[in-house]
mmCIF file of C-alpha atoms and ligand atoms in Angstrom:
data_model
loop_
_atom_site.group_PDB
_atom_site.id
_atom_site.type_symbol
_atom_site.label_atom_id
_atom_site.label_comp_id
_atom_site.label_asym_id
_atom_site.label_seq_id
_atom_site.Cartn_x
_atom_site.Cartn_y
_atom_site.Cartn_z
ATOM 1 C CA MET V 1 7.666 -76.968 96.785
ATOM 2 C CA ARG V 2 5.090 -74.363 97.434
ATOM 3 C CA ASP V 3 3.669 -72.013 94.817
ATOM 4 C CA THR V 4 4.835 -68.481 94.902
ATOM 5 C CA MET V 5 2.047 -66.246 96.161
ATOM 6 C CA SER V 6 2.313 -62.622 95.181
ATOM 7 C CA ALA V 7 0.026 -59.720 95.372
ATOM 8 C CA THR V 8 0.426 -55.975 94.865
ATOM 9 C CA TYR V 9 -0.488 -52.965 96.968
ATOM 10 C CA VAL V 10 0.226 -49.417 95.966
ATOM 11 C CA LYS V 11 0.532 -46.731 98.562
ATOM 12 C CA LYS V 12 3.476 -44.855 99.932
ATOM 13 C CA THR V 13 5.797 -47.451 98.817
ATOM 14 C CA ASP V 14 5.988 -48.124 95.065
ATOM 15 C CA GLN V 15 4.591 -51.644 95.440
ATOM 16 C CA VAL V 16 4.754 -54.229 98.254
ATOM 17 C CA LYS V 17 5.002 -57.806 96.969
ATOM 18 C CA VAL V 18 4.745 -60.800 99.225
ATOM 19 C CA TYR V 19 6.476 -64.033 98.711
ATOM 20 C CA GLN V 20 6.501 -67.429 100.429
ATOM 21 C CA PRO V 21 9.447 -69.740 100.500
ATOM 22 C CA GLY V 22 10.080 -70.980 97.036
ATOM 23 C CA SER V 23 11.978 -74.179 97.946
ATOM 24 C CA GLN V 24 12.991 -76.136 100.933
ATOM 25 C CA HIS V 25 16.076 -78.309 101.343
ATOM 26 C CA VAL V 26 18.760 -79.448 103.834
ATOM 27 C CA VAL V 27 22.167 -77.618 103.767
ATOM 28 C CA GLY V 28 24.609 -80.396 104.661
ATOM 29 C CA ASP V 29 22.752 -82.471 107.429
ATOM 30 C CA GLY V 30 22.205 -79.691 109.918
ATOM 31 C CA PHE V 31 20.202 -76.868 108.513
ATOM 32 C CA HIS V 32 16.614 -77.572 107.220
ATOM 33 C CA VAL V 33 15.930 -74.446 105.383
ATOM 34 C CA ARG V 34 13.204 -72.652 103.582
ATOM 35 C CA ASN V 35 14.660 -70.492 100.804
ATOM 36 C CA LEU V 36 13.157 -67.084 100.123
ATOM 37 C CA PHE V 37 15.498 -66.146 97.305
ATOM 38 C CA PRO V 38 16.931 -66.772 94.769
ATOM 39 C CA SER V 39 14.131 -69.429 94.463
ATOM 40 C CA ASN V 40 11.601 -66.506 94.100
ATOM 41 C CA ASP V 41 13.885 -64.897 91.565
ATOM 42 C CA LEU V 42 14.341 -61.561 93.378
ATOM 43 C CA ASP V 43 17.862 -60.729 92.292
ATOM 44 C CA ARG V 44 16.893 -57.487 90.862
ATOM 45 C CA GLU V 45 14.186 -56.504 93.423
ATOM 46 C CA LEU V 46 16.487 -57.243 96.283
ATOM 47 C CA SER V 47 19.994 -56.310 95.170
ATOM 48 C CA PRO V 48 22.363 -56.137 96.917
ATOM 49 C CA PHE V 49 20.990 -59.321 98.730
ATOM 50 C CA VAL V 50 21.383 -62.469 96.592
ATOM 51 C CA MET V 51 20.214 -65.258 98.861
ATOM 52 C CA LEU V 52 18.115 -65.759 101.978
ATOM 53 C CA ASP V 53 17.641 -69.114 103.764
ATOM 54 C CA TYR V 54 15.361 -69.359 106.852
ATOM 55 C CA ALA V 55 16.628 -72.315 108.889
ATOM 56 C CA GLY V 56 14.110 -74.036 111.241
ATOM 57 C CA PRO V 57 12.891 -73.832 113.808
ATOM 58 C CA THR V 58 13.984 -77.457 113.729
ATOM 59 C CA PHE V 59 14.556 -79.811 116.698
ATOM 60 C CA TYR V 60 17.688 -81.787 116.384
ATOM 61 C CA PRO V 61 18.008 -84.779 118.883
ATOM 62 C CA ALA V 62 21.279 -85.238 120.848
ATOM 63 C CA THR V 63 24.310 -86.503 118.903
ATOM 64 C CA ASP V 64 28.052 -86.888 119.440
ATOM 65 C CA THR V 65 28.704 -85.896 115.753
ATOM 66 C CA PRO V 66 27.590 -82.383 115.306
ATOM 67 C CA ARG V 67 25.446 -81.801 112.208
ATOM 68 C CA GLY V 68 25.998 -78.978 109.753
ATOM 69 C CA VAL V 69 27.846 -78.351 106.569
ATOM 70 C CA GLY V 70 31.393 -79.345 106.103
ATOM 71 C CA GLU V 71 34.225 -77.629 104.294
ATOM 72 C CA HIS V 72 32.954 -75.696 101.316
ATOM 73 C CA PRO V 73 34.106 -72.504 99.436
ATOM 74 C CA HIS V 74 32.579 -69.141 98.795
ATOM 75 C CA ARG V 75 33.823 -66.212 96.482
ATOM 76 C CA GLY V 76 32.350 -62.844 95.575
ATOM 77 C CA PHE V 77 30.023 -61.898 98.496
ATOM 78 C CA GLU V 78 29.455 -62.022 102.187
ATOM 79 C CA THR V 79 27.456 -64.436 104.390
ATOM 80 C CA VAL V 80 25.526 -63.070 107.245
ATOM 81 C CA THR V 81 24.222 -65.597 109.674
ATOM 82 C CA ILE V 82 21.865 -64.612 112.537
ATOM 83 C CA VAL V 83 20.972 -67.064 115.273
ATOM 84 C CA TYR V 84 17.673 -66.992 117.084
ATOM 85 C CA GLN V 85 17.727 -70.275 118.809
ATOM 86 C CA GLY V 86 20.617 -72.867 119.132
ATOM 87 C CA LEU V 87 24.379 -72.561 118.709
ATOM 88 C CA VAL V 88 26.274 -72.464 115.539
ATOM 89 C CA ALA V 89 30.187 -72.876 115.169
ATOM 90 C CA HIS V 90 32.111 -71.507 112.219
ATOM 91 C CA ARG V 91 35.757 -72.127 111.203
ATOM 92 C CA ASP V 92 37.495 -70.937 108.104
ATOM 93 C CA SER V 93 40.601 -71.075 105.987
ATOM 94 C CA ALA V 94 41.583 -67.572 106.977
ATOM 95 C CA GLY V 95 42.095 -68.717 110.524
ATOM 96 C CA ASN V 96 38.853 -67.177 111.839
ATOM 97 C CA SER V 97 36.536 -69.209 114.086
ATOM 98 C CA GLY V 98 33.596 -68.568 116.571
ATOM 99 C CA VAL V 99 30.370 -69.753 118.010
ATOM 100 C CA ILE V 100 27.321 -67.777 117.881
ATOM 101 C CA GLY V 101 24.045 -68.114 119.924
ATOM 102 C CA PRO V 102 20.749 -66.337 120.211
ATOM 103 C CA GLY V 103 21.105 -62.688 119.202
ATOM 104 C CA ASP V 104 24.532 -62.989 117.737
ATOM 105 C CA VAL V 105 25.595 -62.451 114.135
ATOM 106 C CA GLN V 106 28.371 -63.779 112.104
ATOM 107 C CA TRP V 107 29.418 -61.481 109.129
ATOM 108 C CA MET V 108 31.709 -63.457 106.977
ATOM 109 C CA THR V 109 33.344 -61.617 103.959
ATOM 110 C CA ALA V 110 34.234 -64.436 101.431
ATOM 111 C CA ALA V 111 35.423 -61.709 98.804
ATOM 112 C CA SER V 112 38.350 -63.363 96.896
ATOM 113 C CA GLY V 113 37.763 -66.719 98.413
ATOM 114 C CA ILE V 114 37.394 -68.642 101.621
ATOM 115 C CA VAL V 115 36.877 -72.239 102.641
ATOM 116 C CA HIS V 116 34.755 -72.831 105.800
ATOM 117 C CA GLU V 117 32.561 -75.148 107.785
ATOM 118 C CA GLU V 118 29.317 -74.418 109.574
ATOM 119 C CA LEU V 119 28.281 -76.797 112.317
ATOM 120 C CA HIS V 120 26.138 -77.120 115.289
ATOM 121 C CA GLU V 121 28.239 -76.357 118.216
ATOM 122 C CA LYS V 122 29.625 -79.547 119.818
ATOM 123 C CA GLU V 123 28.335 -79.400 123.324
ATOM 124 C CA TRP V 124 24.968 -78.054 122.128
ATOM 125 C CA ALA V 125 24.730 -80.797 119.669
ATOM 126 C CA LYS V 126 25.416 -83.379 122.501
ATOM 127 C CA ARG V 127 22.408 -81.900 124.345
ATOM 128 C CA GLY V 128 20.196 -81.549 121.353
ATOM 129 C CA GLY V 129 17.814 -78.678 120.847
ATOM 130 C CA THR V 130 16.047 -76.401 118.484
ATOM 131 C CA LEU V 131 17.861 -74.373 115.903
ATOM 132 C CA GLN V 132 16.506 -71.183 114.347
ATOM 133 C CA ALA V 133 18.578 -68.997 112.228
ATOM 134 C CA ILE V 134 18.853 -67.187 108.924
ATOM 135 C CA GLN V 135 21.647 -66.864 106.453
ATOM 136 C CA LEU V 136 21.585 -63.838 104.122
ATOM 137 C CA TRP V 137 24.075 -63.405 101.264
ATOM 138 C CA VAL V 138 25.065 -59.831 100.564
ATOM 139 C CA ASN V 139 26.586 -59.227 97.139
ATOM 140 C CA LEU V 140 29.923 -57.342 96.786
ATOM 141 C CA PRO V 141 30.489 -54.712 94.147
ATOM 142 C CA LYS V 142 32.949 -55.740 91.306
ATOM 143 C CA SER V 143 35.668 -53.571 92.810
ATOM 144 C CA SER V 144 35.525 -55.598 96.082
ATOM 145 C CA LYS V 145 34.964 -59.080 94.838
ATOM 146 C CA MET V 146 38.565 -59.999 94.949
ATOM 147 C CA SER V 147 39.417 -58.200 98.169
ATOM 148 C CA PRO V 148 40.997 -60.192 101.099
ATOM 149 C CA PRO V 149 38.460 -62.127 103.083
ATOM 150 C CA GLY V 150 37.250 -60.962 106.473
ATOM 151 C CA TYR V 151 35.277 -62.013 109.411
ATOM 152 C CA GLN V 152 33.204 -60.072 112.019
ATOM 153 C CA THR V 153 31.718 -61.678 115.020
ATOM 154 C CA ILE V 154 28.986 -59.414 116.282
ATOM 155 C CA VAL V 155 27.661 -60.564 119.656
ATOM 156 C CA ASN V 156 24.414 -59.615 121.241
ATOM 157 C CA ASP V 157 25.890 -57.066 123.542
ATOM 158 C CA GLN V 158 27.381 -54.999 120.770
ATOM 159 C CA ILE V 159 24.136 -54.577 118.943
ATOM 160 C CA PRO V 160 22.238 -51.345 119.987
ATOM 161 C CA VAL V 161 18.735 -51.814 120.992
ATOM 162 C CA VAL V 162 16.218 -49.080 120.090
ATOM 163 C CA GLN V 163 13.006 -48.981 122.112
ATOM 164 C CA LEU V 164 10.041 -48.322 119.877
ATOM 165 C CA ASP V 165 7.563 -45.642 120.858
ATOM 166 C CA GLY V 166 4.646 -46.439 123.113
ATOM 167 C CA GLY V 167 6.022 -49.729 124.250
ATOM 168 C CA ALA V 168 5.559 -51.083 120.758
ATOM 169 C CA GLY V 169 8.665 -53.348 121.158
ATOM 170 C CA SER V 170 12.327 -53.019 120.206
ATOM 171 C CA LEU V 171 14.592 -52.888 117.203
ATOM 172 C CA ARG V 172 18.236 -54.140 117.250
ATOM 173 C CA VAL V 173 20.445 -52.322 114.686
ATOM 174 C CA ILE V 174 22.849 -54.812 113.227
ATOM 175 C CA ALA V 175 23.861 -52.621 110.290
ATOM 176 C CA GLY V 176 23.091 -49.035 109.315
ATOM 177 C CA SER V 177 21.432 -46.640 111.691
ATOM 178 C CA VAL V 178 18.173 -45.824 113.333
ATOM 179 C CA GLY V 179 17.913 -42.519 115.082
ATOM 180 C CA GLY V 180 21.289 -42.075 116.912
ATOM 181 C CA ALA V 181 21.784 -45.870 117.029
ATOM 182 C CA LYS V 182 24.476 -47.155 114.757
ATOM 183 C CA GLY V 183 24.944 -50.845 113.849
ATOM 184 C CA PRO V 184 28.341 -52.434 114.473
ATOM 185 C CA ALA V 185 28.496 -54.318 111.020
ATOM 186 C CA LYS V 186 31.004 -52.860 108.601
ATOM 187 C CA THR V 187 29.570 -53.093 105.038
ATOM 188 C CA PHE V 188 30.967 -52.436 101.567
ATOM 189 C CA THR V 189 27.804 -50.867 100.283
ATOM 190 C CA PRO V 190 25.074 -48.973 102.132
ATOM 191 C CA ILE V 191 22.996 -51.560 104.065
ATOM 192 C CA GLU V 192 20.397 -51.520 106.952
ATOM 193 C CA LEU V 193 19.800 -54.713 108.793
ATOM 194 C CA TYR V 194 17.441 -54.795 111.829
ATOM 195 C CA ASP V 195 16.069 -57.380 114.194
ATOM 196 C CA VAL V 196 12.563 -56.190 115.102
ATOM 197 C CA ARG V 197 10.367 -57.399 117.897
ATOM 198 C CA LEU V 198 6.842 -55.829 117.520
ATOM 199 C CA ARG V 199 4.133 -56.451 120.271
ATOM 200 C CA ALA V 200 0.643 -57.503 119.301
ATOM 201 C CA GLY V 201 -1.653 -54.518 118.616
ATOM 202 C CA HIS V 202 1.181 -52.098 118.233
ATOM 203 C CA SER V 203 2.722 -50.385 115.170
ATOM 204 C CA MET V 204 6.023 -48.821 114.171
ATOM 205 C CA PRO V 205 7.276 -46.638 111.529
ATOM 206 C CA LEU V 206 9.984 -47.859 109.223
ATOM 207 C CA GLN V 207 12.007 -45.254 107.391
ATOM 208 C CA ILE V 208 14.463 -46.460 104.789
ATOM 209 C CA PRO V 209 16.519 -44.099 102.568
ATOM 210 C CA ASN V 210 14.975 -43.508 99.207
ATOM 211 C CA GLY V 211 15.827 -45.929 96.498
ATOM 212 C CA TYR V 212 16.840 -48.763 98.684
ATOM 213 C CA ASN V 213 15.450 -52.237 98.087
ATOM 214 C CA VAL V 214 13.655 -53.496 101.184
ATOM 215 C CA GLY V 215 12.865 -57.121 102.420
ATOM 216 C CA LEU V 216 10.785 -57.949 105.519
ATOM 217 C CA LEU V 217 11.034 -61.613 106.621
ATOM 218 C CA ILE V 218 8.496 -62.698 109.316
ATOM 219 C CA LEU V 219 10.189 -65.109 111.594
ATOM 220 C CA SER V 220 7.185 -65.550 114.052
ATOM 221 C CA GLY V 221 3.813 -63.990 114.598
ATOM 222 C CA GLN V 222 1.786 -61.932 112.171
ATOM 223 C CA ALA V 223 2.250 -58.381 110.842
ATOM 224 C CA SER V 224 1.115 -56.241 108.005
ATOM 225 C CA VAL V 225 2.777 -53.409 106.075
ATOM 226 C CA GLU V 226 0.954 -50.217 105.541
ATOM 227 C CA GLY V 227 -2.325 -52.015 106.508
ATOM 228 C CA ALA V 228 -2.098 -54.401 103.552
ATOM 229 C CA HIS V 229 -1.001 -57.963 103.443
ATOM 230 C CA ARG V 230 -1.439 -60.072 106.505
ATOM 231 C CA LEU V 231 2.122 -61.501 106.727
ATOM 232 C CA SER V 232 2.680 -64.804 108.504
ATOM 233 C CA GLU V 233 5.744 -66.888 109.504
ATOM 234 C CA ALA V 234 8.253 -67.264 106.596
ATOM 235 C CA ASP V 235 6.509 -64.666 104.535
ATOM 236 C CA LEU V 236 8.790 -62.027 102.767
ATOM 237 C CA ALA V 237 7.596 -58.478 101.869
ATOM 238 C CA VAL V 238 9.523 -56.747 99.207
ATOM 239 C CA PHE V 239 9.306 -53.215 98.077
ATOM 240 C CA ALA V 240 11.500 -50.331 96.890
ATOM 241 C CA SER V 241 11.604 -47.546 99.344
ATOM 242 C CA THR V 242 10.426 -44.027 98.441
ATOM 243 C CA GLY V 243 12.143 -42.639 101.479
ATOM 244 C CA GLU V 244 8.769 -42.066 103.190
ATOM 245 C CA SER V 245 7.860 -43.772 106.527
ATOM 246 C CA VAL V 246 6.099 -47.063 106.152
ATOM 247 C CA THR V 247 3.925 -48.404 108.946
ATOM 248 C CA ILE V 248 4.330 -51.985 110.142
ATOM 249 C CA ILE V 249 1.452 -53.231 112.263
ATOM 250 C CA ALA V 250 1.687 -56.502 114.368
ATOM 251 C CA GLU V 251 -1.546 -58.462 114.716
ATOM 252 C CA GLU V 252 0.453 -61.034 116.849
ATOM 253 C CA ASP V 253 3.642 -60.603 118.641
ATOM 254 C CA ALA V 254 6.086 -60.513 115.643
ATOM 255 C CA THR V 255 9.782 -61.169 114.992
ATOM 256 C CA ILE V 256 10.811 -59.504 111.853
ATOM 257 C CA LEU V 257 14.062 -59.240 109.992
ATOM 258 C CA VAL V 258 14.328 -56.025 108.025
ATOM 259 C CA MET V 259 16.956 -55.895 105.284
ATOM 260 C CA ALA V 260 17.528 -52.954 102.991
ATOM 261 C CA GLY V 261 20.232 -51.725 100.799
ATOM 262 C CA GLU V 262 21.327 -49.802 97.746
ATOM 263 C CA ALA V 263 21.232 -51.925 94.644
ATOM 264 C CA ILE V 264 24.472 -52.908 93.058
ATOM 265 C CA ASP V 265 23.914 -52.200 89.377
ATOM 266 C CA GLU V 266 26.204 -54.776 88.093
ATOM 267 C CA PRO V 267 25.628 -58.076 86.214
ATOM 268 C CA VAL V 268 25.164 -61.133 88.461
ATOM 269 C CA ALA V 269 26.626 -64.493 87.538
ATOM 270 C CA ARG V 270 26.101 -67.202 90.061
ATOM 271 C CA TYR V 271 26.961 -70.853 90.532
ATOM 272 C CA GLY V 272 26.508 -72.595 93.860
ATOM 273 C CA PRO V 273 28.733 -70.980 96.351
ATOM 274 C CA PHE V 274 30.176 -68.365 93.979
ATOM 275 C CA VAL V 275 28.561 -65.014 93.031
ATOM 276 C CA MET V 276 30.497 -63.048 90.400
ATOM 277 C CA ASN V 277 29.832 -60.794 87.449
ATOM 278 C CA THR V 278 30.557 -63.067 84.442
ATOM 279 C CA LYS V 279 30.500 -66.785 83.633
ATOM 280 C CA ALA V 280 34.318 -66.650 82.920
ATOM 281 C CA GLU V 281 34.885 -65.465 86.592
ATOM 282 C CA LEU V 282 32.676 -68.392 87.849
ATOM 283 C CA ILE V 283 34.853 -70.899 85.929
ATOM 284 C CA GLN V 284 37.965 -69.089 87.392
ATOM 285 C CA ALA V 285 36.471 -69.402 90.910
ATOM 286 C CA MET V 286 35.872 -73.148 90.447
ATOM 287 C CA ASN V 287 39.428 -73.600 89.069
ATOM 288 C CA ASP V 288 41.012 -71.572 91.882
ATOM 289 C CA TYR V 289 39.039 -73.614 94.430
ATOM 290 C CA GLN V 290 40.063 -76.928 92.947
ATOM 291 C CA ALA V 291 43.663 -75.699 92.822
ATOM 292 C CA GLY V 292 43.474 -74.964 96.662
ATOM 293 C CA LYS V 293 43.912 -71.218 96.180
ATOM 294 C CA MET V 294 41.043 -70.534 98.598
ATOM 295 C CA GLY V 295 42.823 -72.365 101.312
ATOM 296 C CA HIS V 296 41.927 -75.315 103.533
ATOM 297 C CA LEU V 297 40.727 -75.941 107.011
ATOM 298 C CA SER V 298 43.640 -76.795 109.223
HETATM 299 MN MN1 MN D 301 28.884 -71.388 103.729
#
C-alpha cells in the first residue's frame, strides 16, 4: 500500500487535491486493480461517485479458462466499465450480456439488484494480451435505488468525439455534454464523463457546471491542472467546480478520464457490492441476495 499524497492549490477552483492509489488488489483472478477510492476516503468529495478501480495495464498470458470475476451481486448503484486495452465480457441475471473492447463502455444499473459475471473475453483470453480498464461506481439517489436493473452497451462509434482547439487532442463525451456534443449514457443524476487525449505541449479548457464534484484520473502521460500539480499515471486530481473554466496542460501525451457530477446529499451505507443509505438496507440486501431475489446466471 502506498501512502496517500495530498497537496493543495487554490486558484479558480476551490482547491485541487491530488491522490495516488490507496490500495491495490486483484478482483477475482482477472483484474489487477489500483483503487483510487474509497481507499482514499473521498465519498464526500466525489459524490455521486463511490468507487474507482484502475485495472492494469496488466499482461495476461494465454489461457483456455478466462480470468475475471464470477457470479456476484450488486444493489443500489451503477457500475461503469471503460476498456482501453483488451476485451471484457459481461453477463447478468437480467438477461443482458455483451463484450466490450477499446473505446467501449458498459453502463450497468444494478439498482434493486443484479447478479453478474465479468470475465476476459474467451477468444481474447486464448490469445492472451494486455488489459487496461477502469470501473467507476456511480451512486443512485434513494428514490432510484430500488428501481429495476438496466444495462447500456455504449460502443466506441456511439460516443461523439470533440476535437480540441489548436490540434490539442480530442475529447470523447460518454455522458453529459461538451459544446453541442451530447454523451449517449443515460444517467439518474447529472453526470459528465469524458475520455480525453491531450497532446504533449498542449492545453485545454475544462468547464464543468458550478458545484459539481470533479475527478481527473491520469491513465497515461503527464498533465497538470491550472499549472499546479504535475500529475502522473494513476494520479487522481479532485476539486469542486466553481463553474469557471480550468486549464489542463499536458507535459507528455496524456490520457485522462474526467468524471464530474452533482453530489447526492444523502447518507451512504456500504458493504462490499452493496451501496445503500442505511445499515438496515445493507442487511436487507444481503438477505435478498442469499434468498435468490437478485436472480442467478442461467
Ligand atoms: Mn461487478
